[in-house]
mmCIF file of C-alpha atoms in Angstrom:
data_model
loop_
_atom_site.group_PDB
_atom_site.id
_atom_site.type_symbol
_atom_site.label_atom_id
_atom_site.label_comp_id
_atom_site.label_asym_id
_atom_site.label_seq_id
_atom_site.Cartn_x
_atom_site.Cartn_y
_atom_site.Cartn_z
ATOM 1 C CA MET P 1 -27.254 24.815 -22.340
ATOM 2 C CA ASP P 2 -25.124 26.903 -24.666
ATOM 3 C CA PRO P 3 -22.437 24.757 -26.413
ATOM 4 C CA SER P 4 -19.694 27.170 -25.347
ATOM 5 C CA GLU P 5 -20.801 26.922 -21.695
ATOM 6 C CA ASP P 6 -20.893 23.127 -21.902
ATOM 7 C CA LYS P 7 -17.404 23.085 -23.394
ATOM 8 C CA GLU P 8 -16.145 25.408 -20.665
ATOM 9 C CA GLN P 9 -17.670 23.208 -17.939
ATOM 10 C CA LYS P 10 -15.979 20.142 -19.399
ATOM 11 C CA ARG P 11 -12.665 21.995 -19.521
ATOM 12 C CA ASP P 12 -13.059 23.112 -15.893
ATOM 13 C CA LEU P 13 -13.883 19.552 -14.813
ATOM 14 C CA ALA P 14 -10.849 18.189 -16.654
ATOM 15 C CA PHE P 15 -8.625 20.752 -14.911
ATOM 16 C CA LEU P 16 -10.175 19.871 -11.551
ATOM 17 C CA LYS P 17 -9.478 16.182 -12.085
ATOM 18 C CA LYS P 18 -5.853 16.913 -13.004
ATOM 19 C CA ARG P 19 -5.530 18.965 -9.827
ATOM 20 C CA VAL P 20 -6.989 16.127 -7.740
ATOM 21 C CA PHE P 21 -4.512 13.707 -9.272
ATOM 22 C CA ALA P 22 -1.492 15.996 -8.801
ATOM 23 C CA VAL P 23 -2.303 16.925 -5.192
ATOM 24 C CA LEU P 24 -2.961 13.343 -4.131
ATOM 25 C CA PHE P 25 0.148 12.128 -5.937
ATOM 26 C CA LEU P 26 2.416 14.631 -4.157
ATOM 27 C CA ALA P 27 0.769 14.148 -0.771
ATOM 28 C CA ILE P 28 0.839 10.343 -0.859
ATOM 29 C CA PHE P 29 4.427 10.360 -2.109
ATOM 30 C CA SER P 30 5.458 12.550 0.827
ATOM 31 C CA ALA P 31 3.578 10.437 3.380
ATOM 32 C CA MET P 32 4.915 7.146 2.008
ATOM 33 C CA LEU P 33 8.450 8.532 1.936
ATOM 34 C CA GLY P 34 8.123 9.222 5.648
ATOM 35 C CA ILE P 35 6.704 5.765 6.354
ATOM 36 C CA GLY P 36 9.372 4.091 4.235
ATOM 37 C CA ILE P 37 12.132 5.777 6.221
ATOM 38 C CA ILE P 38 11.434 3.699 9.331
ATOM 39 C CA ILE P 39 9.941 0.422 8.044
ATOM 40 C CA PRO P 40 13.190 -1.545 7.398
ATOM 41 C CA LEU P 41 14.767 -0.137 10.576
ATOM 42 C CA LEU P 42 11.815 -0.805 12.868
ATOM 43 C CA PRO P 43 12.593 -4.533 13.396
ATOM 44 C CA ILE P 44 16.150 -3.646 14.450
ATOM 45 C CA TYR P 45 14.851 -0.891 16.753
ATOM 46 C CA ALA P 46 12.298 -3.302 18.225
ATOM 47 C CA GLU P 47 15.075 -5.774 19.019
ATOM 48 C CA THR P 48 16.825 -3.103 21.091
ATOM 49 C CA LEU P 49 13.637 -2.885 23.188
ATOM 50 C CA GLY P 50 13.638 -6.644 23.792
ATOM 51 C CA ALA P 51 11.360 -7.860 20.974
ATOM 52 C CA LYS P 52 11.744 -11.405 19.600
ATOM 53 C CA GLY P 53 10.390 -12.932 16.383
ATOM 54 C CA LEU P 54 6.735 -13.127 17.426
ATOM 55 C CA SER P 55 6.852 -9.730 19.158
ATOM 56 C CA ILE P 56 8.255 -8.103 16.023
ATOM 57 C CA GLY P 57 5.472 -9.695 14.003
ATOM 58 C CA ILE P 58 2.878 -8.329 16.436
ATOM 59 C CA ILE P 59 4.358 -4.812 16.203
ATOM 60 C CA PHE P 60 4.032 -4.838 12.427
ATOM 61 C CA SER P 61 0.661 -6.567 12.464
ATOM 62 C CA ALA P 62 -0.878 -4.095 14.937
ATOM 63 C CA PHE P 63 -0.774 -1.430 12.241
ATOM 64 C CA SER P 64 -2.300 -3.651 9.565
ATOM 65 C CA LEU P 65 -5.017 -5.121 11.775
ATOM 66 C CA SER P 66 -6.099 -1.666 12.873
ATOM 67 C CA ARG P 67 -6.133 -0.434 9.270
ATOM 68 C CA SER P 68 -8.047 -3.512 8.080
ATOM 69 C CA PHE P 69 -10.777 -2.961 10.682
ATOM 70 C CA PHE P 70 -11.332 0.721 9.894
ATOM 71 C CA SER P 71 -10.765 0.757 6.086
ATOM 72 C CA PRO P 72 -14.212 -0.570 5.056
ATOM 73 C CA ILE P 73 -15.897 1.809 7.505
ATOM 74 C CA ALA P 74 -13.994 4.838 6.195
ATOM 75 C CA GLY P 75 -14.626 3.782 2.593
ATOM 76 C CA LYS P 76 -18.365 3.340 3.120
ATOM 77 C CA LEU P 77 -18.713 6.676 4.919
ATOM 78 C CA SER P 78 -16.697 8.492 2.239
ATOM 79 C CA ASP P 79 -19.162 7.301 -0.416
ATOM 80 C CA ARG P 80 -21.828 9.249 1.475
ATOM 81 C CA TRP P 81 -20.027 12.254 2.985
ATOM 82 C CA GLY P 82 -17.070 12.936 0.707
ATOM 83 C CA ARG P 83 -13.433 11.896 0.825
ATOM 84 C CA LYS P 84 -11.344 14.982 1.539
ATOM 85 C CA ALA P 85 -12.271 15.378 5.220
ATOM 86 C CA PHE P 86 -11.303 11.772 5.933
ATOM 87 C CA ILE P 87 -7.959 12.049 4.128
ATOM 88 C CA VAL P 88 -7.101 15.301 5.935
ATOM 89 C CA THR P 89 -8.028 13.769 9.307
ATOM 90 C CA GLY P 90 -5.984 10.659 8.607
ATOM 91 C CA LEU P 91 -2.856 12.614 7.687
ATOM 92 C CA PHE P 92 -3.206 14.854 10.752
ATOM 93 C CA VAL P 93 -3.504 11.891 13.134
ATOM 94 C CA TYR P 94 -0.611 10.100 11.425
ATOM 95 C CA TRP P 95 1.604 13.159 11.854
ATOM 96 C CA ILE P 96 0.832 13.496 15.569
ATOM 97 C CA VAL P 97 1.157 9.798 16.350
ATOM 98 C CA SER P 98 4.468 9.506 14.476
ATOM 99 C CA LEU P 99 6.121 11.608 17.169
ATOM 100 C CA GLY P 100 5.327 8.843 19.647
ATOM 101 C CA TYR P 101 8.174 6.707 18.323
ATOM 102 C CA VAL P 102 10.655 9.174 19.770
ATOM 103 C CA PHE P 103 9.339 8.566 23.286
ATOM 104 C CA SER P 104 8.702 4.803 23.082
ATOM 105 C CA ASN P 105 10.475 2.680 25.684
ATOM 106 C CA SER P 106 8.932 -0.778 25.298
ATOM 107 C CA VAL P 107 7.350 -3.230 22.884
ATOM 108 C CA ALA P 108 3.918 -2.267 24.273
ATOM 109 C CA ASP P 109 4.562 1.389 23.351
ATOM 110 C CA LEU P 110 5.360 0.399 19.770
ATOM 111 C CA VAL P 111 2.215 -1.732 19.511
ATOM 112 C CA ILE P 112 0.011 1.154 20.702
ATOM 113 C CA ILE P 113 1.653 3.574 18.261
ATOM 114 C CA ARG P 114 1.179 1.145 15.376
ATOM 115 C CA ILE P 115 -2.510 0.654 16.223
ATOM 116 C CA ALA P 116 -3.069 4.421 16.173
ATOM 117 C CA GLN P 117 -1.195 4.760 12.883
ATOM 118 C CA GLY P 118 -3.291 1.976 11.371
ATOM 119 C CA PHE P 119 -6.455 3.874 12.283
ATOM 120 C CA ALA P 120 -5.082 6.993 10.580
ATOM 121 C CA ALA P 121 -3.891 5.064 7.514
ATOM 122 C CA SER P 122 -7.381 3.611 6.961
ATOM 123 C CA MET P 123 -8.488 7.105 5.931
ATOM 124 C CA ILE P 124 -5.563 7.854 3.619
ATOM 125 C CA ILE P 125 -4.553 5.276 0.985
ATOM 126 C CA PRO P 126 -7.959 3.578 0.439
ATOM 127 C CA LEU P 127 -9.750 6.904 -0.005
ATOM 128 C CA ALA P 128 -7.006 8.350 -2.188
ATOM 129 C CA MET P 129 -7.365 5.299 -4.445
ATOM 130 C CA ALA P 130 -11.147 5.751 -4.421
ATOM 131 C CA TYR P 131 -10.628 9.384 -5.471
ATOM 132 C CA ILE P 132 -8.515 8.214 -8.418
ATOM 133 C CA GLY P 133 -11.080 5.563 -9.278
ATOM 134 C CA ASP P 134 -13.767 8.265 -9.377
ATOM 135 C CA ILE P 135 -11.896 10.306 -11.977
ATOM 136 C CA SER P 136 -10.618 7.379 -14.104
ATOM 137 C CA PRO P 137 -12.084 7.343 -17.638
ATOM 138 C CA VAL P 138 -13.623 4.138 -18.968
ATOM 139 C CA ASN P 139 -11.034 1.679 -20.380
ATOM 140 C CA LYS P 140 -8.186 3.742 -18.907
ATOM 141 C CA GLU P 141 -8.474 2.503 -15.331
ATOM 142 C CA GLY P 142 -5.185 0.595 -15.480
ATOM 143 C CA GLY P 143 -3.185 3.583 -16.691
ATOM 144 C CA TYR P 144 -4.657 5.942 -14.107
ATOM 145 C CA ILE P 145 -4.287 3.667 -11.091
ATOM 146 C CA GLY P 146 -0.906 2.409 -12.297
ATOM 147 C CA PHE P 147 0.507 5.910 -12.579
ATOM 148 C CA PHE P 148 -1.000 6.969 -9.257
ATOM 149 C CA THR P 149 0.374 3.901 -7.470
ATOM 150 C CA VAL P 150 3.832 5.150 -8.411
ATOM 151 C CA SER P 151 3.413 7.716 -5.630
ATOM 152 C CA LEU P 152 3.003 4.944 -3.049
ATOM 153 C CA PHE P 153 5.874 2.779 -4.190
ATOM 154 C CA ALA P 154 8.290 5.555 -5.138
ATOM 155 C CA GLY P 155 7.861 7.238 -1.758
ATOM 156 C CA PHE P 156 8.090 3.939 0.080
ATOM 157 C CA GLY P 157 11.061 2.965 -2.106
ATOM 158 C CA PHE P 158 13.217 6.019 -1.509
ATOM 159 C CA GLY P 159 12.376 5.904 2.197
ATOM 160 C CA PRO P 160 14.562 2.939 3.241
ATOM 161 C CA MET P 161 17.680 4.368 1.572
ATOM 162 C CA LEU P 162 17.046 7.761 3.143
ATOM 163 C CA GLY P 163 16.293 6.130 6.485
ATOM 164 C CA GLY P 164 19.514 4.122 6.422
ATOM 165 C CA PHE P 165 21.506 7.238 5.595
ATOM 166 C CA ILE P 166 19.869 9.278 8.383
ATOM 167 C CA MET P 167 20.319 6.486 10.920
ATOM 168 C CA ALA P 168 24.001 6.071 10.061
ATOM 169 C CA GLY P 169 24.639 9.789 10.557
ATOM 170 C CA TYR P 170 22.224 10.872 13.275
ATOM 171 C CA GLY P 171 20.660 7.796 14.916
ATOM 172 C CA ILE P 172 17.279 6.150 14.550
ATOM 173 C CA ARG P 173 15.347 8.831 16.474
ATOM 174 C CA ALA P 174 16.219 11.275 13.696
ATOM 175 C CA ASP P 175 14.365 8.935 11.323
ATOM 176 C CA PHE P 176 11.240 9.279 13.442
ATOM 177 C CA TYR P 177 11.434 13.076 13.301
ATOM 178 C CA ALA P 178 11.904 12.926 9.516
ATOM 179 C CA MET P 179 8.826 10.689 9.128
ATOM 180 C CA SER P 180 6.731 13.064 11.219
ATOM 181 C CA LEU P 181 7.840 16.087 9.193
ATOM 182 C CA LEU P 182 6.988 14.455 5.867
ATOM 183 C CA CYS P 183 3.537 13.410 7.104
ATOM 184 C CA PHE P 184 2.930 16.990 8.225
ATOM 185 C CA LEU P 185 3.835 18.287 4.759
ATOM 186 C CA ALA P 186 1.381 15.831 3.171
ATOM 187 C CA PHE P 187 -1.334 17.027 5.576
ATOM 188 C CA VAL P 188 -0.770 20.676 4.628
ATOM 189 C CA VAL P 189 -0.786 19.959 0.867
ATOM 190 C CA VAL P 190 -4.105 18.094 1.026
ATOM 191 C CA LEU P 191 -5.749 20.555 3.412
ATOM 192 C CA ILE P 192 -4.975 23.565 1.226
ATOM 193 C CA TYR P 193 -4.963 22.286 -2.339
ATOM 194 C CA LEU P 194 -7.188 19.200 -2.676
ATOM 195 C CA PRO P 195 -10.611 20.076 -4.134
ATOM 196 C CA GLU P 196 -13.771 18.181 -3.191
ATOM 197 C CA LEU P 197 -15.393 17.089 -6.435
ATOM 198 C CA LYS P 198 -19.136 17.642 -6.748
ATOM 199 C CA ALA P 199 -19.597 13.920 -7.250
ATOM 200 C CA HIS P 200 -18.468 13.440 -3.659
ATOM 201 C CA GLU P 201 -20.619 16.055 -1.964
ATOM 202 C CA LYS P 202 -22.752 15.056 0.990
ATOM 203 C CA GLY P 203 -26.086 13.686 -0.061
ATOM 204 C CA ARG P 204 -24.920 12.473 -3.494
ATOM 205 C CA LYS P 205 -26.444 9.035 -4.200
ATOM 206 C CA GLY P 206 -24.104 6.782 -6.140
ATOM 207 C CA PRO P 207 -23.777 2.990 -6.098
ATOM 208 C CA GLN P 208 -24.386 1.807 -2.531
ATOM 209 C CA SER P 209 -24.022 -2.001 -2.519
ATOM 210 C CA SER P 210 -23.719 -3.692 0.853
ATOM 211 C CA LEU P 211 -20.494 -5.451 1.771
ATOM 212 C CA LYS P 212 -22.319 -8.775 1.470
ATOM 213 C CA GLU P 213 -23.360 -7.949 -2.089
ATOM 214 C CA ILE P 214 -19.805 -7.011 -3.013
ATOM 215 C CA LEU P 215 -18.469 -10.292 -1.618
ATOM 216 C CA ARG P 216 -20.986 -12.238 -3.733
ATOM 217 C CA SER P 217 -19.231 -11.017 -6.883
ATOM 218 C CA PRO P 218 -16.661 -13.616 -8.061
ATOM 219 C CA ILE P 219 -14.437 -10.823 -9.401
ATOM 220 C CA SER P 220 -14.449 -8.919 -6.112
ATOM 221 C CA LEU P 221 -13.834 -12.059 -4.060
ATOM 222 C CA GLY P 222 -11.036 -13.224 -6.341
ATOM 223 C CA LEU P 223 -9.344 -9.824 -6.181
ATOM 224 C CA LEU P 224 -9.607 -9.770 -2.388
ATOM 225 C CA ILE P 225 -7.948 -13.192 -2.159
ATOM 226 C CA PHE P 226 -5.181 -12.054 -4.500
ATOM 227 C CA ARG P 227 -4.594 -8.848 -2.548
ATOM 228 C CA PHE P 228 -4.478 -10.729 0.750
ATOM 229 C CA THR P 229 -1.910 -13.294 -0.339
ATOM 230 C CA GLN P 230 0.289 -10.736 -2.108
ATOM 231 C CA ALA P 231 0.258 -8.569 0.999
ATOM 232 C CA TYR P 232 1.000 -11.608 3.165
ATOM 233 C CA GLY P 233 4.183 -12.254 1.204
ATOM 234 C CA LEU P 234 5.159 -8.597 1.161
ATOM 235 C CA GLY P 235 4.609 -8.400 4.925
ATOM 236 C CA VAL P 236 6.990 -11.309 5.439
ATOM 237 C CA LEU P 237 9.528 -9.747 3.083
ATOM 238 C CA VAL P 238 9.583 -6.260 4.609
ATOM 239 C CA THR P 239 9.500 -7.483 8.210
ATOM 240 C CA PHE P 240 12.065 -10.264 8.170
ATOM 241 C CA LEU P 241 14.343 -9.574 5.207
ATOM 242 C CA PRO P 242 16.134 -6.879 7.273
ATOM 243 C CA LEU P 243 16.736 -9.429 10.035
ATOM 244 C CA PHE P 244 17.885 -12.080 7.546
ATOM 245 C CA GLY P 245 20.302 -9.629 5.945
ATOM 246 C CA HIS P 246 21.540 -8.269 9.276
ATOM 247 C CA ASN P 247 21.819 -11.512 11.274
ATOM 248 C CA ASP P 248 22.565 -14.177 8.639
ATOM 249 C CA LEU P 249 24.420 -12.274 5.925
ATOM 250 C CA GLY P 250 26.022 -9.447 7.935
ATOM 251 C CA MET P 251 24.618 -6.699 5.713
ATOM 252 C CA SER P 252 24.906 -3.080 6.810
ATOM 253 C CA SER P 253 21.891 -0.859 7.489
ATOM 254 C CA PHE P 254 22.551 0.960 4.206
ATOM 255 C CA GLU P 255 22.662 -2.329 2.242
ATOM 256 C CA ILE P 256 19.418 -3.453 3.864
ATOM 257 C CA GLY P 257 17.783 -0.156 2.964
ATOM 258 C CA LEU P 258 19.151 -0.413 -0.570
ATOM 259 C CA VAL P 259 17.708 -3.911 -1.074
ATOM 260 C CA ILE P 260 14.236 -2.824 0.067
ATOM 261 C CA SER P 261 14.451 0.399 -1.913
ATOM 262 C CA ALA P 262 15.626 -1.339 -5.087
ATOM 263 C CA HIS P 263 12.622 -3.655 -4.980
ATOM 264 C CA ILE P 264 10.108 -0.876 -4.435
ATOM 265 C CA LEU P 265 11.677 1.705 -6.764
ATOM 266 C CA LEU P 266 11.863 -0.716 -9.677
ATOM 267 C CA ASN P 267 8.275 -1.599 -8.919
ATOM 268 C CA SER P 268 7.311 2.084 -9.003
ATOM 269 C CA LEU P 269 9.097 2.677 -12.325
ATOM 270 C CA LEU P 270 7.141 -0.130 -13.975
ATOM 271 C CA LEU P 271 3.692 0.541 -12.519
ATOM 272 C CA ALA P 272 2.740 3.225 -15.057
ATOM 273 C CA PRO P 273 3.757 1.296 -18.219
ATOM 274 C CA PHE P 274 2.327 -1.940 -16.823
ATOM 275 C CA GLY P 275 -0.853 -0.033 -15.982
ATOM 276 C CA LYS P 276 -1.206 0.944 -19.639
ATOM 277 C CA LEU P 277 -0.490 -2.668 -20.531
ATOM 278 C CA ALA P 278 -3.430 -3.670 -18.327
ATOM 279 C CA ASP P 279 -5.708 -1.449 -20.450
ATOM 280 C CA ARG P 280 -4.724 -3.339 -23.620
ATOM 281 C CA PHE P 281 -4.272 -6.967 -22.596
ATOM 282 C CA ASN P 282 -6.079 -9.582 -20.537
ATOM 283 C CA ARG P 283 -5.921 -8.340 -16.942
ATOM 284 C CA LYS P 284 -6.523 -11.764 -15.410
ATOM 285 C CA ARG P 285 -3.510 -13.226 -17.195
ATOM 286 C CA LEU P 286 -1.317 -10.318 -16.133
ATOM 287 C CA ILE P 287 -2.246 -11.035 -12.507
ATOM 288 C CA PHE P 288 -1.101 -14.643 -12.914
ATOM 289 C CA TYR P 289 2.094 -13.819 -14.825
ATOM 290 C CA GLY P 290 3.132 -11.428 -12.055
ATOM 291 C CA ALA P 291 1.978 -13.193 -8.888
ATOM 292 C CA PHE P 292 3.340 -16.682 -9.612
ATOM 293 C CA PRO P 293 7.034 -15.745 -10.022
ATOM 294 C CA PHE P 294 6.656 -13.290 -7.112
ATOM 295 C CA ALA P 295 5.773 -16.178 -4.797
ATOM 296 C CA LEU P 296 8.613 -18.352 -6.114
ATOM 297 C CA SER P 297 11.131 -15.532 -5.631
ATOM 298 C CA LEU P 298 10.048 -15.030 -2.017
ATOM 299 C CA ALA P 299 10.632 -18.715 -1.282
ATOM 300 C CA ALA P 300 14.119 -18.473 -2.853
ATOM 301 C CA ILE P 301 15.422 -15.863 -0.376
ATOM 302 C CA PRO P 302 16.795 -18.376 2.197
ATOM 303 C CA HIS P 303 19.053 -19.775 -0.544
ATOM 304 C CA THR P 304 20.873 -16.472 -1.067
ATOM 305 C CA HIS P 305 24.400 -16.069 0.294
ATOM 306 C CA ASP P 306 25.341 -12.414 -0.011
ATOM 307 C CA PHE P 307 24.129 -8.888 -0.682
ATOM 308 C CA SER P 308 24.223 -9.198 -4.481
ATOM 309 C CA GLU P 309 22.044 -12.325 -4.524
ATOM 310 C CA VAL P 310 19.482 -10.783 -2.174
ATOM 311 C CA LEU P 311 19.446 -7.664 -4.358
ATOM 312 C CA PHE P 312 18.824 -9.771 -7.487
ATOM 313 C CA ILE P 313 15.846 -11.550 -5.876
ATOM 314 C CA SER P 314 14.518 -8.196 -4.697
ATOM 315 C CA LEU P 315 14.625 -6.801 -8.240
ATOM 316 C CA ILE P 316 12.799 -9.837 -9.649
ATOM 317 C CA MET P 317 10.059 -9.350 -7.069
ATOM 318 C CA GLY P 318 9.858 -5.668 -7.985
ATOM 319 C CA ILE P 319 9.224 -6.501 -11.639
ATOM 320 C CA THR P 320 6.664 -9.235 -11.035
ATOM 321 C CA GLY P 321 4.797 -7.271 -8.386
ATOM 322 C CA ALA P 322 4.456 -4.327 -10.775
ATOM 323 C CA LEU P 323 2.997 -6.569 -13.471
ATOM 324 C CA SER P 324 0.096 -7.892 -11.395
ATOM 325 C CA LEU P 325 -0.947 -4.944 -9.196
ATOM 326 C CA PRO P 326 -2.230 -2.446 -11.833
ATOM 327 C CA ALA P 327 -4.257 -5.188 -13.521
ATOM 328 C CA ALA P 328 -5.874 -6.167 -10.224
ATOM 329 C CA SER P 329 -6.451 -2.521 -9.264
ATOM 330 C CA ALA P 330 -8.078 -1.765 -12.628
ATOM 331 C CA LEU P 331 -10.507 -4.642 -12.117
ATOM 332 C CA ALA P 332 -11.194 -3.315 -8.609
ATOM 333 C CA ILE P 333 -12.056 0.114 -10.046
ATOM 334 C CA LEU P 334 -14.599 -1.481 -12.384
ATOM 335 C CA GLU P 335 -16.123 -3.235 -9.388
ATOM 336 C CA GLY P 336 -16.119 0.099 -7.531
ATOM 337 C CA LYS P 337 -18.113 1.764 -10.282
ATOM 338 C CA LYS P 338 -20.756 -0.935 -9.888
ATOM 339 C CA HIS P 339 -20.884 -1.213 -6.100
ATOM 340 C CA GLY P 340 -19.443 2.033 -4.655
ATOM 341 C CA MET P 341 -15.821 3.101 -5.091
ATOM 342 C CA GLY P 342 -15.096 3.816 -1.443
ATOM 343 C CA SER P 343 -16.629 0.521 -0.302
ATOM 344 C CA VAL P 344 -14.694 -1.599 -2.805
ATOM 345 C CA MET P 345 -11.397 0.187 -2.216
ATOM 346 C CA GLY P 346 -11.951 -0.054 1.524
ATOM 347 C CA LEU P 347 -12.361 -3.831 1.216
ATOM 348 C CA PHE P 348 -9.435 -4.055 -1.216
ATOM 349 C CA ASN P 349 -7.210 -2.299 1.287
ATOM 350 C CA MET P 350 -8.694 -4.208 4.221
ATOM 351 C CA THR P 351 -7.573 -7.528 2.768
ATOM 352 C CA MET P 352 -4.186 -6.009 1.991
ATOM 353 C CA SER P 353 -3.897 -4.932 5.614
ATOM 354 C CA LEU P 354 -4.947 -8.359 6.865
ATOM 355 C CA GLY P 355 -2.242 -9.912 4.725
ATOM 356 C CA HIS P 356 0.323 -7.457 6.055
ATOM 357 C CA ALA P 357 -0.851 -8.314 9.584
ATOM 358 C CA LEU P 358 -1.039 -12.097 9.419
ATOM 359 C CA GLY P 359 2.162 -12.418 7.402
ATOM 360 C CA PRO P 360 4.524 -11.065 10.077
ATOM 361 C CA VAL P 361 2.650 -12.717 12.990
ATOM 362 C CA SER P 362 2.508 -16.192 11.467
ATOM 363 C CA ALA P 363 6.053 -15.869 10.129
ATOM 364 C CA GLY P 364 7.258 -14.734 13.556
ATOM 365 C CA PHE P 365 5.601 -17.790 15.106
ATOM 366 C CA ILE P 366 7.310 -20.017 12.526
ATOM 367 C CA ILE P 367 10.682 -18.391 13.226
ATOM 368 C CA ASP P 368 10.392 -18.953 16.980
ATOM 369 C CA PHE P 369 9.711 -22.681 16.439
ATOM 370 C CA LEU P 370 11.743 -23.383 13.276
ATOM 371 C CA ASP P 371 14.086 -20.818 11.734
ATOM 372 C CA LEU P 372 14.156 -17.546 9.819
ATOM 373 C CA GLY P 373 14.277 -19.196 6.395
ATOM 374 C CA ALA P 374 11.027 -21.113 6.985
ATOM 375 C CA SER P 375 9.109 -17.825 7.128
ATOM 376 C CA PHE P 376 9.961 -17.093 3.479
ATOM 377 C CA TYR P 377 8.877 -20.595 2.414
ATOM 378 C CA ALA P 378 5.533 -20.012 4.129
ATOM 379 C CA GLY P 379 5.081 -16.728 2.280
ATOM 380 C CA GLY P 380 5.716 -18.413 -1.058
ATOM 381 C CA VAL P 381 3.250 -21.240 -0.378
ATOM 382 C CA VAL P 382 0.503 -18.835 0.710
ATOM 383 C CA GLY P 383 1.083 -16.759 -2.429
ATOM 384 C CA ILE P 384 0.701 -19.731 -4.780
ATOM 385 C CA LEU P 385 -2.404 -21.105 -3.039
ATOM 386 C CA GLY P 386 -4.039 -17.681 -3.034
ATOM 387 C CA LEU P 387 -3.272 -17.163 -6.713
ATOM 388 C CA LEU P 388 -4.919 -20.478 -7.595
ATOM 389 C CA GLY P 389 -8.054 -19.478 -5.667
ATOM 390 C CA CYS P 390 -8.100 -16.075 -7.356
ATOM 391 C CA MET P 391 -7.785 -17.566 -10.855
ATOM 392 C CA LEU P 392 -10.597 -20.065 -10.231
ATOM 393 C CA LEU P 393 -12.942 -17.237 -9.205
ATOM 394 C CA LEU P 394 -11.980 -14.910 -12.039
ATOM 395 C CA ARG P 395 -12.540 -17.670 -14.603
ATOM 396 C CA GLN P 396 -16.205 -17.774 -13.622
ATOM 397 C CA THR P 397 -16.759 -14.384 -15.298
#
């Protein structure tokens, strides 16, 4: 091949990868902004439909359980057939289903809607992360995935503040319309502008390890345990912190949204620099340094007395969560390059979804038999035990 042609092909591929990154970043930011609008308000809305602690946990968990079941399937299929069609389908379904909130009249309606959204979500975030893993250069995995993850957390972070503002002015049903609109915009952006890289075309044979083979890897298993326990704690936080602030501390809907947003936005601001840090320093240690204080902070929430103290704890959790996630995600990308990016990211997101599911359900059960504060203690204990298991596995390599 002529050197000039080879140089031009490399330049075209670099441009294509930048386009993939930009389109996915904008689309995921828009979708997560829409999701973030309703998340902190959903427990309060569920209470108006007669939901108690366990019922609220089931509503939140329905989404995560559905996503956890379908994520490995979508990831495995995307390794064979390409990723774009799955992402487009997921965003379309999410947009349509989001309108169902407007017409929900019972706890059962909310559970059905959340199950359908979980199915759609299984084709969005895991495959977007697999896309980014595909285009990440060697030894720069942390920087790439850290910067991309900003789209998730920034969108999800601005959402609660925007949702609280919309609810205060126009009612909670306006939040549901806003979420649906933003998901539609993400669908249009991906449908029109996201290219399908040649490496993803149907029939392309890349790494195709079975799920059993992936789980035999100590690194993969350790990362899955870490992701599960972190998600467990985050599920408890997002589900029941709004109730704790509203019922125990008398916080307004805007203050609740601000606390959730502050945590996630600070997290999003630090993901990119901490991602670069993960490319230079020991990634296993960064996981520990972030996850341990995260778990302790979660357990400290019942000891707060006002809005400012809850906000302080939320900011601490934002910092520590941002330190551990890019390091873990970078290690997951390396595993994906060995076993199949879609398969590994599907499993990575499956365990995250299971944590998000079991956290609210088990915490809701604890609340019904003990009190609201005990749910945060449980989240902290699970986080510490999971971190110890993760570190023992990662030390084997």
